[in-house]
Coordinates of C-alpha atoms and ligand atoms in Angstrom, one line a residue:
M1 CA 59.6 -15.3 68.8
K2 CA 59.3 -11.8 69.6
I3 CA 58.6 -9.0 67.5
T4 CA 61.1 -6.4 67.4
R5 CA 59.6 -3.9 64.7
I6 CA 57.1 -3.3 62.0
E7 CA 59.2 -1.5 59.0
A8 CA 56.4 0.3 56.1
I9 CA 58.2 1.2 53.5
P10 CA 56.8 3.2 50.5
Y11 CA 58.0 2.2 47.0
A12 CA 56.9 3.4 43.5
I13 CA 57.4 1.3 40.3
P14 CA 55.8 2.7 37.2
Y15 CA 53.3 0.5 34.8
T16 CA 54.1 -0.2 31.2
H17 CA 50.4 -0.7 30.5
P18 CA 48.4 1.2 32.9
L19 CA 44.9 -0.5 34.0
K20 CA 41.8 1.2 33.8
F21 CA 38.3 0.5 35.4
A22 CA 35.1 1.4 36.3
S23 CA 36.2 3.1 39.9
G24 CA 40.0 4.1 39.1
E25 CA 43.3 3.8 37.0
V26 CA 46.4 2.8 37.9
Q27 CA 49.3 4.1 36.1
T28 CA 52.3 3.5 38.9
A29 CA 52.4 0.7 41.6
D30 CA 52.8 3.1 44.7
H31 CA 52.7 0.4 47.4
V32 CA 54.1 -0.4 51.0
L33 CA 56.6 -3.0 51.4
V34 CA 55.9 -4.4 55.1
R35 CA 58.2 -6.1 57.3
V36 CA 57.7 -7.8 60.6
H37 CA 61.3 -7.8 62.3
T38 CA 61.8 -10.3 65.3
E39 CA 64.4 -11.4 67.9
D40 CA 65.6 -14.2 66.3
G41 CA 66.5 -12.0 63.2
I42 CA 63.5 -13.5 60.9
V43 CA 61.7 -10.9 59.0
G44 CA 58.3 -11.5 57.5
E45 CA 57.2 -9.7 54.6
A46 CA 54.0 -8.5 52.7
D47 CA 52.9 -6.0 50.2
A48 CA 50.3 -3.4 50.8
P49 CA 48.4 -2.1 47.7
P50 CA 46.9 0.9 48.5
R51 CA 43.5 1.5 46.7
P52 CA 42.0 4.7 47.8
Y53 CA 39.0 4.3 45.3
T54 CA 38.0 1.2 46.9
Y55 CA 39.1 1.1 50.7
G56 CA 40.2 5.1 50.9
E57 CA 43.7 3.9 51.9
T58 CA 46.6 5.7 50.9
Q59 CA 50.4 4.8 50.8
V60 CA 50.5 7.5 53.7
S61 CA 47.8 6.3 55.9
I62 CA 49.1 2.4 54.9
K63 CA 52.6 3.3 56.6
N64 CA 51.0 5.4 59.4
V65 CA 48.5 3.0 61.0
L66 CA 51.2 0.0 60.9
E67 CA 54.1 2.2 62.4
E68 CA 51.9 4.6 64.7
V69 CA 48.6 2.7 65.5
F70 CA 49.4 -1.2 65.2
A71 CA 52.9 -1.5 65.8
P72 CA 53.2 0.1 69.6
H73 CA 50.5 -2.6 70.5
V74 CA 51.9 -5.3 68.6
V75 CA 55.8 -4.7 69.3
G76 CA 57.0 -7.5 71.9
L77 CA 54.3 -9.9 71.4
S78 CA 55.1 -13.0 69.4
V79 CA 54.6 -13.9 66.0
F80 CA 52.7 -16.8 67.1
D81 CA 50.3 -14.6 68.7
R82 CA 48.2 -13.9 66.2
S83 CA 44.5 -13.8 67.9
Q84 CA 46.0 -11.4 70.1
I85 CA 47.7 -9.0 67.0
H86 CA 44.1 -9.2 65.3
A87 CA 42.1 -8.2 68.3
V88 CA 45.0 -5.1 68.4
M89 CA 43.9 -4.4 64.6
R90 CA 40.0 -4.8 65.4
R91 CA 40.4 -1.7 67.5
T92 CA 40.8 0.4 64.6
I93 CA 37.9 0.4 61.8
H94 CA 38.7 -0.1 58.3
N95 CA 42.3 0.1 56.9
Q96 CA 41.4 -3.8 55.2
V97 CA 45.2 -3.1 53.6
A98 CA 47.2 -2.6 56.1
K99 CA 45.9 -5.1 58.3
G100 CA 46.1 -7.8 55.7
A101 CA 49.9 -7.2 54.6
L102 CA 50.6 -7.3 58.7
D103 CA 48.7 -10.7 58.8
I104 CA 50.5 -12.2 55.8
A105 CA 54.1 -10.6 57.2
L106 CA 53.0 -12.8 60.3
W107 CA 51.8 -15.7 58.5
D108 CA 55.3 -15.1 56.5
A109 CA 57.3 -15.2 59.4
M110 CA 55.7 -18.3 61.0
G111 CA 56.5 -20.2 58.2
K112 CA 60.2 -19.3 57.6
A113 CA 60.4 -20.0 61.9
L114 CA 58.7 -23.4 61.4
K115 CA 60.7 -24.0 58.1
T116 CA 57.6 -24.3 56.6
P117 CA 55.8 -23.1 53.3
V118 CA 52.9 -21.1 54.6
T119 CA 50.7 -22.9 51.5
T120 CA 51.3 -26.1 53.4
L121 CA 50.4 -24.6 57.0
L122 CA 47.3 -23.0 55.1
G123 CA 45.9 -26.4 53.6
G124 CA 48.2 -27.8 51.3
W125 CA 45.7 -28.6 48.4
T126 CA 47.8 -28.3 45.4
D127 CA 51.2 -26.7 44.0
S128 CA 50.2 -24.4 41.4
M129 CA 47.1 -22.5 40.3
R130 CA 45.4 -21.5 36.9
V131 CA 46.0 -17.6 36.2
S132 CA 42.9 -15.6 34.8
H133 CA 43.9 -12.3 33.1
M134 CA 41.7 -9.1 33.5
L135 CA 41.6 -7.3 30.7
G136 CA 41.1 -3.1 31.0
F137 CA 39.1 -0.5 29.4
K138 CA 40.1 -0.2 25.6
P139 CA 38.3 -0.7 22.3
A140 CA 36.5 -4.3 21.8
Q141 CA 39.4 -5.3 19.0
E142 CA 42.1 -4.1 21.4
L143 CA 40.6 -6.1 24.3
L144 CA 40.5 -9.1 21.7
D145 CA 44.0 -8.8 20.6
E146 CA 45.3 -8.6 24.0
A147 CA 43.6 -11.7 25.1
R148 CA 44.7 -13.7 22.1
H149 CA 48.1 -12.4 22.9
F150 CA 47.8 -13.6 27.3
G151 CA 46.5 -16.9 25.4
E152 CA 49.4 -17.6 22.7
E153 CA 52.3 -16.4 25.1
Y154 CA 51.1 -17.7 28.8
G155 CA 48.3 -20.5 27.9
I156 CA 45.9 -18.1 29.9
T157 CA 42.0 -19.2 28.9
T158 CA 40.2 -17.0 31.4
F159 CA 39.6 -13.6 31.4
K160 CA 37.8 -10.8 33.2
L161 CA 36.7 -7.9 31.3
K162 CA 36.7 -5.2 33.0
T163 CA 33.2 -2.9 32.3
G164 CA 31.0 -0.6 33.9
R165 CA 31.4 1.9 31.0
R166 CA 28.4 4.2 29.7
P167 CA 26.9 3.5 26.8
L168 CA 26.3 0.1 28.1
S169 CA 27.1 -0.6 24.4
L170 CA 31.0 -0.3 24.8
D171 CA 31.1 -3.2 27.2
I172 CA 28.3 -5.3 25.4
E173 CA 30.3 -5.2 22.3
A174 CA 33.6 -6.1 23.7
C175 CA 31.6 -9.2 25.1
H176 CA 30.4 -9.9 21.7
V177 CA 34.0 -9.3 19.9
L178 CA 35.7 -11.4 22.6
R179 CA 33.8 -14.3 22.7
E180 CA 33.1 -14.6 18.7
G181 CA 37.1 -13.9 18.4
L182 CA 38.4 -15.9 21.9
G183 CA 35.5 -19.3 20.7
D184 CA 33.5 -21.0 23.2
D185 CA 36.1 -22.7 25.4
V186 CA 37.5 -19.9 27.0
D187 CA 35.6 -18.9 30.5
L188 CA 34.5 -15.0 30.1
Y189 CA 33.3 -13.3 33.0
L190 CA 32.7 -9.4 34.2
D191 CA 33.6 -7.1 37.1
A192 CA 31.9 -3.4 36.6
N193 CA 33.4 -2.3 39.8
R194 CA 29.9 -0.2 40.7
G195 CA 30.0 1.0 37.5
W196 CA 26.5 0.8 36.5
T197 CA 22.9 0.9 38.1
A198 CA 21.2 -2.7 39.0
N199 CA 19.1 -2.0 36.3
E200 CA 21.7 -1.1 33.9
A201 CA 23.7 -4.8 34.9
M202 CA 20.2 -6.3 34.4
E203 CA 20.3 -4.6 30.3
V204 CA 23.5 -5.6 29.8
L205 CA 22.7 -9.1 31.1
R206 CA 19.8 -9.3 28.7
R207 CA 21.7 -8.1 25.6
T208 CA 25.0 -10.5 26.2
E209 CA 22.5 -13.7 26.7
G210 CA 23.8 -16.6 25.1
L211 CA 27.7 -15.6 25.2
G212 CA 28.0 -18.0 28.0
L213 CA 29.4 -15.3 30.9
S214 CA 30.0 -17.1 33.6
L215 CA 30.4 -14.6 36.6
L216 CA 29.1 -11.0 36.9
E217 CA 30.9 -8.8 39.8
E218 CA 30.2 -5.5 41.6
P219 CA 27.9 -5.1 39.1
C220 CA 26.7 -1.6 41.2
D221 CA 26.7 -0.3 44.9
A222 CA 25.8 -3.2 47.2
K223 CA 24.6 -0.2 49.2
E224 CA 21.9 0.2 46.2
A225 CA 20.5 -2.9 48.4
M226 CA 17.0 -3.2 47.3
S227 CA 17.4 -2.7 43.7
R228 CA 20.9 -5.2 43.9
R229 CA 19.0 -8.1 45.7
R230 CA 16.4 -7.9 42.6
L231 CA 19.2 -8.4 40.6
V232 CA 20.9 -11.2 42.2
E233 CA 17.8 -13.0 42.4
K234 CA 17.4 -12.5 38.1
S235 CA 20.7 -13.6 37.4
P236 CA 21.2 -16.1 35.3
I237 CA 24.7 -16.1 36.3
P238 CA 26.5 -15.8 39.7
V239 CA 26.7 -12.1 41.5
V240 CA 30.1 -11.9 43.0
G241 CA 30.6 -9.5 46.0
D242 CA 34.4 -7.8 45.8
E243 CA 34.8 -4.6 46.9
S244 CA 31.5 -4.6 49.4
V245 CA 33.1 -8.0 51.2
P246 CA 36.6 -7.2 52.5
T247 CA 35.4 -9.1 55.7
A248 CA 34.0 -11.9 56.8
G249 CA 31.4 -10.0 58.7
D250 CA 30.8 -7.8 55.3
A251 CA 30.3 -11.4 53.5
S252 CA 27.8 -12.7 55.6
R253 CA 25.7 -9.7 55.5
E254 CA 25.6 -9.4 51.5
L255 CA 25.2 -13.1 51.2
L256 CA 22.2 -13.0 54.0
S257 CA 20.6 -10.4 52.7
G258 CA 21.1 -11.4 48.9
G259 CA 23.4 -8.6 48.0
C260 CA 25.4 -11.1 46.0
N261 CA 25.7 -15.1 45.8
A262 CA 29.3 -15.8 45.3
I263 CA 32.5 -14.1 47.0
C264 CA 36.1 -12.9 45.6
I265 CA 38.2 -13.6 48.2
K266 CA 41.7 -11.2 48.0
T267 CA 44.3 -11.7 50.3
A268 CA 45.7 -8.1 50.1
R269 CA 43.0 -6.9 51.8
S270 CA 41.6 -9.9 54.0
G271 CA 45.1 -11.7 54.9
F272 CA 45.5 -14.9 55.0
T273 CA 43.5 -15.2 58.2
E274 CA 40.3 -13.6 57.4
A275 CA 40.5 -15.2 54.1
Q276 CA 40.2 -18.5 55.4
E277 CA 37.4 -17.2 57.7
I278 CA 35.6 -16.0 54.2
L279 CA 36.1 -18.8 52.7
G280 CA 34.7 -21.1 55.3
L281 CA 31.7 -19.0 55.6
C282 CA 31.3 -19.8 51.6
T283 CA 31.8 -23.7 51.8
G284 CA 29.6 -23.6 54.6
L285 CA 27.1 -22.1 52.8
G286 CA 27.9 -23.8 49.7
V287 CA 29.1 -20.3 47.8
D288 CA 31.6 -20.5 45.0
V289 CA 34.6 -18.6 45.7
T290 CA 37.5 -16.6 43.0
M291 CA 41.0 -15.5 44.2
G292 CA 40.7 -11.9 43.2
N293 CA 44.1 -9.6 42.1
Q294 CA 44.0 -6.1 44.3
I295 CA 46.0 -5.1 41.2
D296 CA 49.3 -6.8 43.0
T297 CA 52.8 -7.1 42.3
Q298 CA 54.6 -10.2 42.3
V299 CA 55.1 -10.2 46.0
G300 CA 51.3 -9.9 46.4
S301 CA 50.1 -12.3 43.5
L302 CA 52.6 -15.0 45.4
A303 CA 50.8 -14.5 48.6
T304 CA 47.4 -15.0 46.4
V305 CA 48.9 -18.5 45.1
T306 CA 49.9 -18.9 48.4
F307 CA 46.6 -19.1 49.8
G308 CA 44.6 -20.2 46.7
A309 CA 46.7 -23.3 45.9
A310 CA 46.3 -24.0 49.6
F311 CA 42.5 -25.0 49.7
E312 CA 40.2 -27.2 47.0
A313 CA 37.5 -24.6 46.9
T314 CA 40.0 -21.4 46.1
S315 CA 41.8 -23.8 43.3
R316 CA 38.6 -24.7 41.5
R317 CA 38.2 -21.5 39.4
A318 CA 41.0 -19.7 37.7
G319 CA 42.7 -16.8 40.1
E320 CA 43.4 -13.3 38.8
L321 CA 47.3 -13.7 38.7
S322 CA 48.4 -11.3 35.9
N323 CA 48.0 -7.7 36.8
F324 CA 52.0 -7.9 37.5
L325 CA 52.8 -8.4 34.1
D326 CA 52.1 -4.8 33.4
M327 CA 54.6 -3.3 35.4
A328 CA 57.9 -2.2 34.4
D329 CA 59.8 -4.1 37.2
D330 CA 59.4 -5.6 40.8
L331 CA 61.0 -6.6 43.9
L332 CA 60.5 -10.2 44.0
A333 CA 63.7 -11.4 43.9
E334 CA 63.0 -14.4 41.9
P335 CA 60.7 -13.7 39.3
L336 CA 56.9 -15.4 39.0
Q337 CA 56.6 -17.2 35.8
I338 CA 53.4 -18.3 33.9
R339 CA 53.5 -21.3 32.1
D340 CA 50.8 -23.1 30.9
G341 CA 48.6 -20.8 31.9
R342 CA 49.4 -21.4 35.7
I343 CA 51.6 -20.3 38.7
A344 CA 53.5 -22.3 41.0
V345 CA 53.6 -22.3 44.5
R346 CA 57.1 -22.4 46.1
H347 CA 58.1 -24.7 48.2
V348 CA 60.3 -22.8 50.7
P349 CA 59.6 -21.7 54.2
G350 CA 57.4 -19.1 54.5
V351 CA 55.3 -17.4 51.9
G352 CA 58.5 -17.4 49.5
A353 CA 58.9 -13.8 48.4
A354 CA 62.8 -13.1 48.9
I355 CA 62.8 -9.3 48.2
D356 CA 65.8 -8.3 45.4
E357 CA 67.3 -5.7 48.2
D358 CA 69.1 -3.7 45.2
K359 CA 65.9 -3.0 44.1
L360 CA 64.1 -1.9 46.9
T361 CA 66.9 0.7 47.3
R362 CA 65.8 1.9 43.9
Y363 CA 62.4 1.7 44.1
R364 CA 61.7 3.0 47.3
T365 CA 60.7 7.0 47.9
D366 CA 61.6 7.1 51.9
R367 CA 65.3 8.2 51.2
Ligands
MUC1 C1 38.7 -5.7 40.8 O1 38.6 -7.2 40.6 O2 38.2 -5.0 41.5 C2 40.4 -2.8 41.0 C3 40.1 -2.0 42.0 C4 40.7 -2.8 42.9 O3 40.3 -2.3 44.3 O4 40.9 -4.2 42.6 C5 40.5 -4.2 41.1 C6 40.3 -5.4 40.6
MG2 MG1 36.3 -6.7 41.6

C-alpha cells in the first residue's frame, strides 16, 4: 500500500485553562495534524504537539522535517515498510515528536488497511485505561479544589502534581494540603520537569516523608549525572525519567547509569514502534513504566490509550489522559469520554481518531 503524500497541517486551538509547569506553559495547542496518504485512499493520521521547551521542536520545524526531509524518501514506500521508514527517520537526529507522529500515522493506516484496531495489533491486553489527572502550578487550596472536582466529575483518583517551584515550600505545602484533603486512597505523585537540583529534590522528599507519594518524575536535569544518581540511590520512591528518555537508547543509558529507575512512555514523542522498544527494555529489566501526556489533544490522548491498553505493564498504573479537558475544542469527531475514571479504547480499524473536517478547516492556520 504505497504512500503517495505526507501532509502536515498546522492548527491552533486555545486552552480554557492554561497549564503551567517548571519548564514552560501552554496557552494554545499549536499542534500539527499529520496525514499519510496512500494510493488506496486510506489515510493514516496522528497529532504532533510541539514542545520547544522539552525537545526543541516547533510547529514550523515539525511540518518542515516531515514534508521536506522525510517525505522525499518515504513517498513510494508501503505503509508496511516500517523498518525502512524508521531507517529514513534515523538519518536525522532528534525531531522526536515529528517522528512519533509519522510512526503513529503509519500504524493507523496499517490498522485501517487490515480492518483491525491498532490496540489489538499492538497487544490487545484490555479495553480501557485508568486516568491520572495533571495538576499545574497553582496555590495549594486551588489545587485541592481542582482535584476534588476531577474526582467528583470524572471519578479520577490519581493525580500528578507539577512541581519544581522555588521556594520549595510552595510544592511541599501543596503536597501536604492535597494529601490531607484527598485522603490516603488517592494516588499522588510529583513531576518537577527539571525545576530543582538533585539536592533540592532530596530536601522535598525529606519534607514530604510520610505522605505516601508514589513517584518522583524528572526531579532535576538528567545531565547532572552524579547528583542525580545519588538522589536515585537514596530516594524511597521510584525516580521516573520523562523528557530525558524519548528513545530506547536514552532509556537504557539513564537506567544503566542510575539516572532513573522508572520510565515514562509518551507515544507523542516515541510513536508506537519506539514506545514498544522502550517497554520491552523496561519489562526485561523489571522497571516500572507510566503512560505520560505530552499535553495532548483528544487525538493524541486516544493514541496513548491505544498503546497503553495494549499491554499489561502500561495499563497497570493510571495513564495521564485528561489534559484535553482544558482545551476549548478539539479535532476529534467523536469526543473522548472519561467515565468512572477510565477512557475506553475504540474497537474500530486503526487508532479510531476520526477527524471533524469542519473543525480542521476552522482551526488550521495555513489557509
Ligand atoms: C510532563 O509529564 O512533563 C510538560 C512538558 C512536556 O513536554 O510534557 C508535559 C508533561
Ligand atoms: Mg513529565
